[in-house]
Amino acid sequence: MELKGPQRLFFSAILCVISFSGLREAEGQASYPKPDYEAMAYPKDGIGLDDVQKSELLTALAAVARNFDDVSNRTRAQAVAIARRIDPLHKPSFVADYQLNRGVKPKPVEGVDSLEAATQSIYANSKRIALANSIEKTQLSGFLISLVSELNPDDPVYVAALKAHRSTSGEILWDPIIPDLKPVASSTPGRAISSHTFGFLSTSGVFQIESKAQKTGDSNALGYSGGEKLGTGIFSSAFREGVKHLGQKRGETIRGIRIAFDTSADFDKDFFEEQGPAAALPCVNSLLAVLENRDLSKNIALAGDVNADGTIQPVHDIRERLLNLESDSSGSIIGIPSADTAALGDILLLHGPKVFVDHQVFGIKKLPDAVRLTKPELDRAENLNSAISKFEQVQSVLRKPGGMKLISNSHVLTRLREVVNLAPNHLSARMLGRWGTNRLPGRLSLSASLEVAMSPLEPILDGNSLDDNSTKELEPTALARLKRFNTRLDARLNALGNAVLAYSNAGRVGTDKAAARKRAAQRLKDELAAMARDIDIREEMMR
């Protein structure tokens, strides 16, 4: 799934910092097949190594990808895939993956002088991992043995180890992880979504269950109505977690699931993967209704990522999804992860309350919350129906010409409090109550703060570089927004916001304008680098 909004800006900042160090262009290399390290069939944690051994292994893998000219790009991709599966935030591997994907040769990793030393380190750690004697660790050990065998195919020790692994554990499958280097057609931009989905997914009409195997596929598999199995994308992974939860809850293995397409809504496999993990909650909720043979309301939509324990994880682009709701979806009822409430405060500060007047937004903490919300009206709890009805009364008042002036009216605020008392997870009522009583958030979330601070820089970050002598102006609308909200940025980004504003004014007055621009550019580079190094910020933006 393509990175959007704040995540895209965050990675632009990291890549901008990387570009400061000066890169060497790769020469004579074949295309680099960007690996899908999430497709590797073993867990990220608990690999059977202590911290020192784990660091040694990661360094050796990064060295294979970065240090040696006679290593093929496919083998580099294999090393990167293993390293990033073990630690997605491992900077040397992250840098190697990005730069090789752009056709740029990364600088060597220090501390590994020869390919033989790297290979020996990888093999030694593969043996340590294998001693843990679990299926998952054996799979990781197999990938490492396969890698060293490709690096040194004539070494009898590595050849024997690979043969022994194959005899006990089967073939090591790289195909799902390292893609073919054939041209891949991109999905159609601007895919149309029918009005009843409006950036979220309707809660009904998504699934069918097949009790017998079809010629097109195994009935035990999860897949699509044409027989195609789920892939390895972000949606597929999230959906599998949700199905796992349903199986545990029901005490059975859920078999023969097919996602059926509503062609009027232009649903297909690519559509679901483009939605990312946000599509998991509506799909799992719909599947549960099919399994329990009950109906769903047709005017409620959901977005959210489902964990195997049934909890609902946040969705990074929930603010964009809410702001981009189609005009004809006004009056809709929407369920979002409760963990995304910070994004609603961002909407109040940056865009005002309109979206909460137009839509009834509910928070979903666990799957049962979605089940309760999406039941048909006659089957829903009385307090929930009453909350929805009372909020509709508020909507009818505020939507009238000049109605927004009444948002601070005592009668409106009383009705909003009644809604919250009936349904504490009614987020629209909570947000309008905050607006009406002028209790706005003191600061923006990290995600929104990063977008506000970084957006003015987009014109000068072409090619992920920052030119000290750039004559390009910062984006004026975004710059005006930063000036307005600079004091409300997440405290960790205050220095970055100030550096962007200083850069925008550098060289406008004084005798040595070039020197002033250079100083301001260096200050901005330093702040971008500090942000990129901040582990807490990185982890929060990559969740």
Short mmCIF file of C-alpha atoms in Angstrom, two decimals, residues 196 201-204 296-302 332-335 373-374:
data_model
loop_
_atom_site.label_atom_id
_atom_site.label_comp_id
_atom_site.label_asym_id
_atom_site.label_seq_id
_atom_site.Cartn_x
_atom_site.Cartn_y
_atom_site.Cartn_z
CA HIS A 196 -22.24 3.78 -0.09
CA LEU A 201 -16.33 -0.20 3.62
CA SER A 202 -20.02 -0.94 3.90
CA THR A 203 -20.68 -3.63 6.49
CA SER A 204 -22.85 -5.93 4.39
CA LEU A 296 -26.27 -6.28 9.19
CA SER A 297 -27.37 -2.69 8.88
CA LYS A 298 -26.75 -1.41 5.37
CA ASN A 299 -26.10 2.24 6.26
CA ILE A 300 -23.07 1.84 8.51
CA ALA A 301 -19.43 1.71 7.41
CA LEU A 302 -16.25 0.75 9.23
CA SER A 332 -23.82 8.36 7.60
CA ILE A 333 -22.81 6.34 10.65
CA ILE A 334 -19.16 5.35 10.78
CA GLY A 335 -17.07 3.21 13.12
CA LEU A 373 -23.08 -0.84 16.10
CA THR A 374 -23.78 -2.68 12.84
#
